[in-house]
GROMACS .gro file of C-alpha atoms in nm:
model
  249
    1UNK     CA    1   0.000   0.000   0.000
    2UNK     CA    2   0.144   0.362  -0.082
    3UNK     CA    3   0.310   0.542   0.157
    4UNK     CA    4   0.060   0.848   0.113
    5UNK     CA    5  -0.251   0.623   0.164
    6UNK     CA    6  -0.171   0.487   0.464
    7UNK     CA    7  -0.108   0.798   0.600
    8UNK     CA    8  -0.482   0.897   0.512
    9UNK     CA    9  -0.610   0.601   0.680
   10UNK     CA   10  -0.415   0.652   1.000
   11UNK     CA   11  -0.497   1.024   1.001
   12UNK     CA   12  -0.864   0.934   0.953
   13UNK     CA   13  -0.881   0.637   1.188
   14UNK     CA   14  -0.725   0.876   1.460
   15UNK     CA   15  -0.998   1.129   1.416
   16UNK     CA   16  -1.213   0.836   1.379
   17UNK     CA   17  -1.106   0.661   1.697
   18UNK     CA   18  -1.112   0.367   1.511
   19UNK     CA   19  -0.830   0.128   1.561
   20UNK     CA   20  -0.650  -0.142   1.353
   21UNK     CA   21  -0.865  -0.467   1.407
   22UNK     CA   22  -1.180  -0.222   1.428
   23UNK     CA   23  -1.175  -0.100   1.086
   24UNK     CA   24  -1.038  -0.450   0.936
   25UNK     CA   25  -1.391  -0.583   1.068
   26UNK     CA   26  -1.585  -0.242   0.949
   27UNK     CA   27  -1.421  -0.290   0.601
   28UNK     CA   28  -1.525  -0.691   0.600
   29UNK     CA   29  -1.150  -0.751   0.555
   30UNK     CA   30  -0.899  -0.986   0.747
   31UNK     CA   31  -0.848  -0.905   1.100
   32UNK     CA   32  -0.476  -0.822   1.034
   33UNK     CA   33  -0.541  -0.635   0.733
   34UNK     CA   34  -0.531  -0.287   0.821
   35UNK     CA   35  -0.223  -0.380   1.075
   36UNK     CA   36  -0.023  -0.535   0.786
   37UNK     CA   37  -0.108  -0.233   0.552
   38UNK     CA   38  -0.010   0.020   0.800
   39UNK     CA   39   0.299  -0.141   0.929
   40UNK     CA   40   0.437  -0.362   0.620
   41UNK     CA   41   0.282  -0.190   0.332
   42UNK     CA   42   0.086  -0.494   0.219
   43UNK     CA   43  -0.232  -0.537   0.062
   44UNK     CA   44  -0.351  -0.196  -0.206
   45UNK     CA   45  -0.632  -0.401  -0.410
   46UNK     CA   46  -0.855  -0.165  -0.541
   47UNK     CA   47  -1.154  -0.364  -0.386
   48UNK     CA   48  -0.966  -0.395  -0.081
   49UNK     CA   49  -0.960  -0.040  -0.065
   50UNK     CA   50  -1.286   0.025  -0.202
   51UNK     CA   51  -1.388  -0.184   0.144
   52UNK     CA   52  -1.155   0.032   0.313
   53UNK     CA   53  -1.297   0.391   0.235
   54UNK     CA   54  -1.681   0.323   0.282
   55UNK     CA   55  -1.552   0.161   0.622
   56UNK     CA   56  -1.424   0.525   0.691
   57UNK     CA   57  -1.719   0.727   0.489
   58UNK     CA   58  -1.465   0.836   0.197
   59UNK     CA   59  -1.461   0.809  -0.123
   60UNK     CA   60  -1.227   0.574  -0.370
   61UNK     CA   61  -1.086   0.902  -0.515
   62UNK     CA   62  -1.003   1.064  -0.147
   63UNK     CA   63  -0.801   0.736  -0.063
   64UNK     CA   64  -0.644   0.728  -0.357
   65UNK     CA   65  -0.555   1.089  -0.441
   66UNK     CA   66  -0.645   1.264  -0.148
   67UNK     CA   67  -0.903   1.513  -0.349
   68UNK     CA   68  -1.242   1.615  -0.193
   69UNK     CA   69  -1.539   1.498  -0.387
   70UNK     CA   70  -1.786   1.825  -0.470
   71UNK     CA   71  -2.114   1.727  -0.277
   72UNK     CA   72  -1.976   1.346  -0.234
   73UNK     CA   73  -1.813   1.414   0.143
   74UNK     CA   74  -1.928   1.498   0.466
   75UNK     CA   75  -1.827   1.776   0.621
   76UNK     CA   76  -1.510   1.727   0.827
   77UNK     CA   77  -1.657   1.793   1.181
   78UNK     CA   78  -1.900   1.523   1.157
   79UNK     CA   79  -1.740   1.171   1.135
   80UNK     CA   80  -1.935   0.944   0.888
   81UNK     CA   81  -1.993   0.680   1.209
   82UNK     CA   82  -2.283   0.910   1.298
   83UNK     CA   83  -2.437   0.874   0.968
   84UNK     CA   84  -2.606   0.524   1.076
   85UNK     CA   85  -2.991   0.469   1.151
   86UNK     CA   86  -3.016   0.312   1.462
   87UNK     CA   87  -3.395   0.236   1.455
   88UNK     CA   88  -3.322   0.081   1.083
   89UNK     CA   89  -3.063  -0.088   1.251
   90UNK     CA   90  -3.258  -0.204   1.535
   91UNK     CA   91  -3.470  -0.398   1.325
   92UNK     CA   92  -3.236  -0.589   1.148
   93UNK     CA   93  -3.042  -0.703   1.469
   94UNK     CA   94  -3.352  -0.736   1.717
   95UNK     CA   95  -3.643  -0.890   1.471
   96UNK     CA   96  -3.802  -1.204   1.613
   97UNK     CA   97  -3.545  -1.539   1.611
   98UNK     CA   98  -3.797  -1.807   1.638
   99UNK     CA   99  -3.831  -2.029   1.360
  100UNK     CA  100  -4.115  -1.893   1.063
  101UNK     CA  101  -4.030  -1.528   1.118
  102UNK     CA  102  -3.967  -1.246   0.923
  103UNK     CA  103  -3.638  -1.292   0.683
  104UNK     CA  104  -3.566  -0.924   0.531
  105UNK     CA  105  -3.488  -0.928   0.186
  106UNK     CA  106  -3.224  -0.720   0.092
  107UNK     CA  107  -3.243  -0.482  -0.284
  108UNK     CA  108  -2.934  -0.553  -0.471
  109UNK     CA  109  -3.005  -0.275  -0.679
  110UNK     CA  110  -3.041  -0.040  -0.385
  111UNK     CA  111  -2.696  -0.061  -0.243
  112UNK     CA  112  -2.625  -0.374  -0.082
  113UNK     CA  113  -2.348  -0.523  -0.003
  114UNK     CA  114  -1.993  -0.548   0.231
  115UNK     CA  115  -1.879  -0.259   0.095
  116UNK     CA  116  -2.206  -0.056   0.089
  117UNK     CA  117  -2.246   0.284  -0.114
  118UNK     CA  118  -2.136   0.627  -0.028
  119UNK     CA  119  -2.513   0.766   0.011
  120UNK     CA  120  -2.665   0.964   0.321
  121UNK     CA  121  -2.723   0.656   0.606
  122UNK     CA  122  -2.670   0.332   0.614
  123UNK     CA  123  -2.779   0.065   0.862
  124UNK     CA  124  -2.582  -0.261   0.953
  125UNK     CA  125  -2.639  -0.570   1.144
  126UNK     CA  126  -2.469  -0.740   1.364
  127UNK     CA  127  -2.281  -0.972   1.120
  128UNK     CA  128  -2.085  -0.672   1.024
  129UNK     CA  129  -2.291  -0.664   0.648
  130UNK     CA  130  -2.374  -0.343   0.614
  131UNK     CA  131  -2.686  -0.197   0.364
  132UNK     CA  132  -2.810   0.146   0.242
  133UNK     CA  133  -3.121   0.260   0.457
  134UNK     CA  134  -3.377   0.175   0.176
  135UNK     CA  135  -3.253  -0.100   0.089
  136UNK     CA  136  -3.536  -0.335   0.259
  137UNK     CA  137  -3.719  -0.423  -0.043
  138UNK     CA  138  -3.927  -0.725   0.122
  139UNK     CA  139  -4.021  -0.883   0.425
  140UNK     CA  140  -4.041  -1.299   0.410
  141UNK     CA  141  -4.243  -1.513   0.606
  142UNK     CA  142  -4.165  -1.887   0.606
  143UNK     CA  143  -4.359  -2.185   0.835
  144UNK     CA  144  -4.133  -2.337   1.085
  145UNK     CA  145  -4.100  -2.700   0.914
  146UNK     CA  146  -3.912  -2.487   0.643
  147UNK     CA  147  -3.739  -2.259   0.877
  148UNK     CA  148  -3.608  -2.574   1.034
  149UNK     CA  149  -3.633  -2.857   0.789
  150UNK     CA  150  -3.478  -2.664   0.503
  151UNK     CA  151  -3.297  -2.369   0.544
  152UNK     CA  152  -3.135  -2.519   0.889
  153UNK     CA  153  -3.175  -2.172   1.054
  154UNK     CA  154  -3.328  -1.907   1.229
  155UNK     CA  155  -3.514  -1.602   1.064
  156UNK     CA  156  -3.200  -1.349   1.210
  157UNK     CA  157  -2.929  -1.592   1.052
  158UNK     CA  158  -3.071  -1.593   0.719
  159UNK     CA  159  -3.135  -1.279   0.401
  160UNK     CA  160  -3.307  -1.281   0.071
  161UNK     CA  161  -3.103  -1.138  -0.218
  162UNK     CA  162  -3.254  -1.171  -0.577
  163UNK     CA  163  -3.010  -1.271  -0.881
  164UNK     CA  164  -2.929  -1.004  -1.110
  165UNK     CA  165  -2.809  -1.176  -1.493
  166UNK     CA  166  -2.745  -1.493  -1.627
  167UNK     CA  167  -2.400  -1.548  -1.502
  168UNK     CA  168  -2.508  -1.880  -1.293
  169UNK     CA  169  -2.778  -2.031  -1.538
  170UNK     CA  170  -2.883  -2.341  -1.549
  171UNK     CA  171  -2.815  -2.342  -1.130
  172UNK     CA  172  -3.017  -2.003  -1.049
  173UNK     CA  173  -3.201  -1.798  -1.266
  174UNK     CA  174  -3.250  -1.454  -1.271
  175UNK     CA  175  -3.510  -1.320  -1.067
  176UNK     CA  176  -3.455  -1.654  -0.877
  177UNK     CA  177  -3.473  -1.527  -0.458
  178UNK     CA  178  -3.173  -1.685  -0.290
  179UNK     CA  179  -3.177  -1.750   0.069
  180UNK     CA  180  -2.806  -1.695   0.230
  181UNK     CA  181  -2.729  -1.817   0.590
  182UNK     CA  182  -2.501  -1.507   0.701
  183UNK     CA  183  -2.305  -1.763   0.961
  184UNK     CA  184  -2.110  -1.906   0.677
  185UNK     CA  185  -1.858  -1.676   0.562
  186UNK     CA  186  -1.574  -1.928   0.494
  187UNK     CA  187  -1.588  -2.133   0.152
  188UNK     CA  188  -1.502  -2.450   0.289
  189UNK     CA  189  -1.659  -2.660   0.193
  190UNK     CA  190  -1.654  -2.478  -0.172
  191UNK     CA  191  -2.038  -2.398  -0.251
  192UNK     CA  192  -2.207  -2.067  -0.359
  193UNK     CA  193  -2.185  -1.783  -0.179
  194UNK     CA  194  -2.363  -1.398  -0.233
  195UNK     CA  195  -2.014  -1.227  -0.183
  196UNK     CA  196  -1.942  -0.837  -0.234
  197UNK     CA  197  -1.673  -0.805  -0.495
  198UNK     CA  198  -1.574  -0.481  -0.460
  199UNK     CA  199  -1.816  -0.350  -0.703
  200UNK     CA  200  -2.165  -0.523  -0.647
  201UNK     CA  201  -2.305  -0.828  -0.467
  202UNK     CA  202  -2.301  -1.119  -0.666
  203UNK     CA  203  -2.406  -1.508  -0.641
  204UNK     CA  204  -2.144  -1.727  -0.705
  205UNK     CA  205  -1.965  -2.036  -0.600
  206UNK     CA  206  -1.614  -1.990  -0.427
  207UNK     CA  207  -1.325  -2.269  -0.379
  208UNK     CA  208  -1.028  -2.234  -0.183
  209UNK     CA  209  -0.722  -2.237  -0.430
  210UNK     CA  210  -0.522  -2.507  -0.207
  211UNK     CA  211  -0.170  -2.426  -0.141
  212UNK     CA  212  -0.200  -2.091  -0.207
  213UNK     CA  213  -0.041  -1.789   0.099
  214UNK     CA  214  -0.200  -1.564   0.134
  215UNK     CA  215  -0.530  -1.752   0.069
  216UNK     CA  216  -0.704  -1.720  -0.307
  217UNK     CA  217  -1.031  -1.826  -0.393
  218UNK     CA  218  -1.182  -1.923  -0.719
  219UNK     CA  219  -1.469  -1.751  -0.802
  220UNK     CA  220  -1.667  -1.979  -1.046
  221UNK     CA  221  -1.999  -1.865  -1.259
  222UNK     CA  222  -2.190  -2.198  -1.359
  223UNK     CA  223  -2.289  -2.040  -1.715
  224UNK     CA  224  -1.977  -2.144  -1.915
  225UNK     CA  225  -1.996  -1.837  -2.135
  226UNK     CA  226  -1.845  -1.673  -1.818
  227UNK     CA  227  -1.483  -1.686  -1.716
  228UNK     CA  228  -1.383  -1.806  -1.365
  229UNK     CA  229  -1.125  -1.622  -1.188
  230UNK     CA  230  -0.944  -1.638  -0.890
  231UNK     CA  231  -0.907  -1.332  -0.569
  232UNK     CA  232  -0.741  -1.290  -0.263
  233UNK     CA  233  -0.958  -1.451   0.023
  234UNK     CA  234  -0.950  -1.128   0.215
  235UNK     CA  235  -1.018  -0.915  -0.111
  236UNK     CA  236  -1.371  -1.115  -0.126
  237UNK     CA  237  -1.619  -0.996   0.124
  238UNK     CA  238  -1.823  -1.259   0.135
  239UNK     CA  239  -2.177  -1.220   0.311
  240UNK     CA  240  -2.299  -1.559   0.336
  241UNK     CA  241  -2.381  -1.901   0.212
  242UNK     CA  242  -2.643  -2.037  -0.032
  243UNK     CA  243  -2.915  -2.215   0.205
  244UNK     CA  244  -3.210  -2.204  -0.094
  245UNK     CA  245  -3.392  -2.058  -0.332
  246UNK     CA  246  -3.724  -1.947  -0.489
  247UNK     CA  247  -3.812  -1.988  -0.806
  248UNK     CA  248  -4.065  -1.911  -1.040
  249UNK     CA  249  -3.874  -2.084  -1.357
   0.00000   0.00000   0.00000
């Protein structure tokens, strides 16, 4: 990571009074990531530190370049921490956790995802995802013998995400609602996973690249007229694991 950048961060996690393994966990990095940045000079993805300035409420360009963004940052006296709705917030972390409860479904279009969107609030849970305010497109309800028989999980464990293109055809189609059990954020086994990319939240299945230091992942689309490819594990911020779907095709 450039000397220049890190300086940013540290100046902005000291104002913040964030510290090293806090803002790892904000951005939906590796615990060490910020730490090894900082100290060694490691890491500099650009969806690494895509994760990294939404954690701190800045933009790409202000990490990058240092340049204010007209209209796009807040004002320096109020830290972008305050900028979360609590009551939002309080629904998502303290909604019923018996089994056929509400599951929230979550608009891909509206923001979602690790990284989230520089827009005026967000809300997060306590899973560390973290979504833009309106982004509650739908609320699920789902008898217990499914809750329990099926998905394996409670209704607070589990979000609905819908599946935007044709990049894992014939396995989910789009429109297809995917169920993703947030308590499974490694991908071992390898399965699918809705996973934050640095750019959008996607569906797709992840496998550990054995051998590999640091940790890569393959990220695999099951329509073959897409290209897999393969990412650091802690560039991937993934959000959960495939427990289900919906379907109407």
């Amino acid at each position: 990571m450039d000397e220049s950048i890190r300086n940013r961060v540290k100046a902005e996690m000291e104002r913040q009074g964030l510290d090293m393994k806090g803002l790892s966990k904000l951005a939906g990095l590796g615990e060490t990531y910020v730490r090894d940045a900082l100290k060694r000079g490691r890491g500099g993805s650009l969806p690494a530190l895509n994760k990294l300035a939404a954690a701190l409420g800045r933009s790409l360009d202000w990490l990058l370049t240092g340049a204010e963004v007209a209209g796009g940052e807040f004002a320096p006296d109020k830290p972008p921490r305050r900028r979360f709705d609590t009551s939002v917030d309080s629904k998502i972390v303290d909604g019923a956790t018996e089994a056929g409860s509400t599951i929230l479904e979550v608009d891909v279009r509206a923001g979602a995802g690790g990284g989230g969107v520089p827009i005026e609030a967000f809300v997060h849970d306590e899973h560390g995802n973290v979504y833009s305010a309106e982004a509650i497109a739908a609320e699920w309800s789902l008898p217990a013998a499914i809750m329990q028989g099926v998905l394996h999980a409670s209704a607070r464990h589990v979000r609905v995400f819908e599946v935007i293109g044709d990049s894992m055809e014939p396995r989910l189609y789009e429109g297809d609602r995917v169920f993703i059990d947030l308590r499974y954020t490694i991908p071992s086994p390898e399965g699918i996973f809705a996973l934050w990319d640095g750019f959008g939240l996607v569906i797709k299945r992840l496998q550990i690249v054995m051998g590999s230091e640091p940790t890569r992942v393959r990220v695999i689309s099951a329509n073959t007229s897409y290209s897999s490819y393969e990412a650091a594990l802690d560039d991937v911020r993934i959000i959960g694991r495939f427990a289900g779907r919906f379907t109407i095709n």
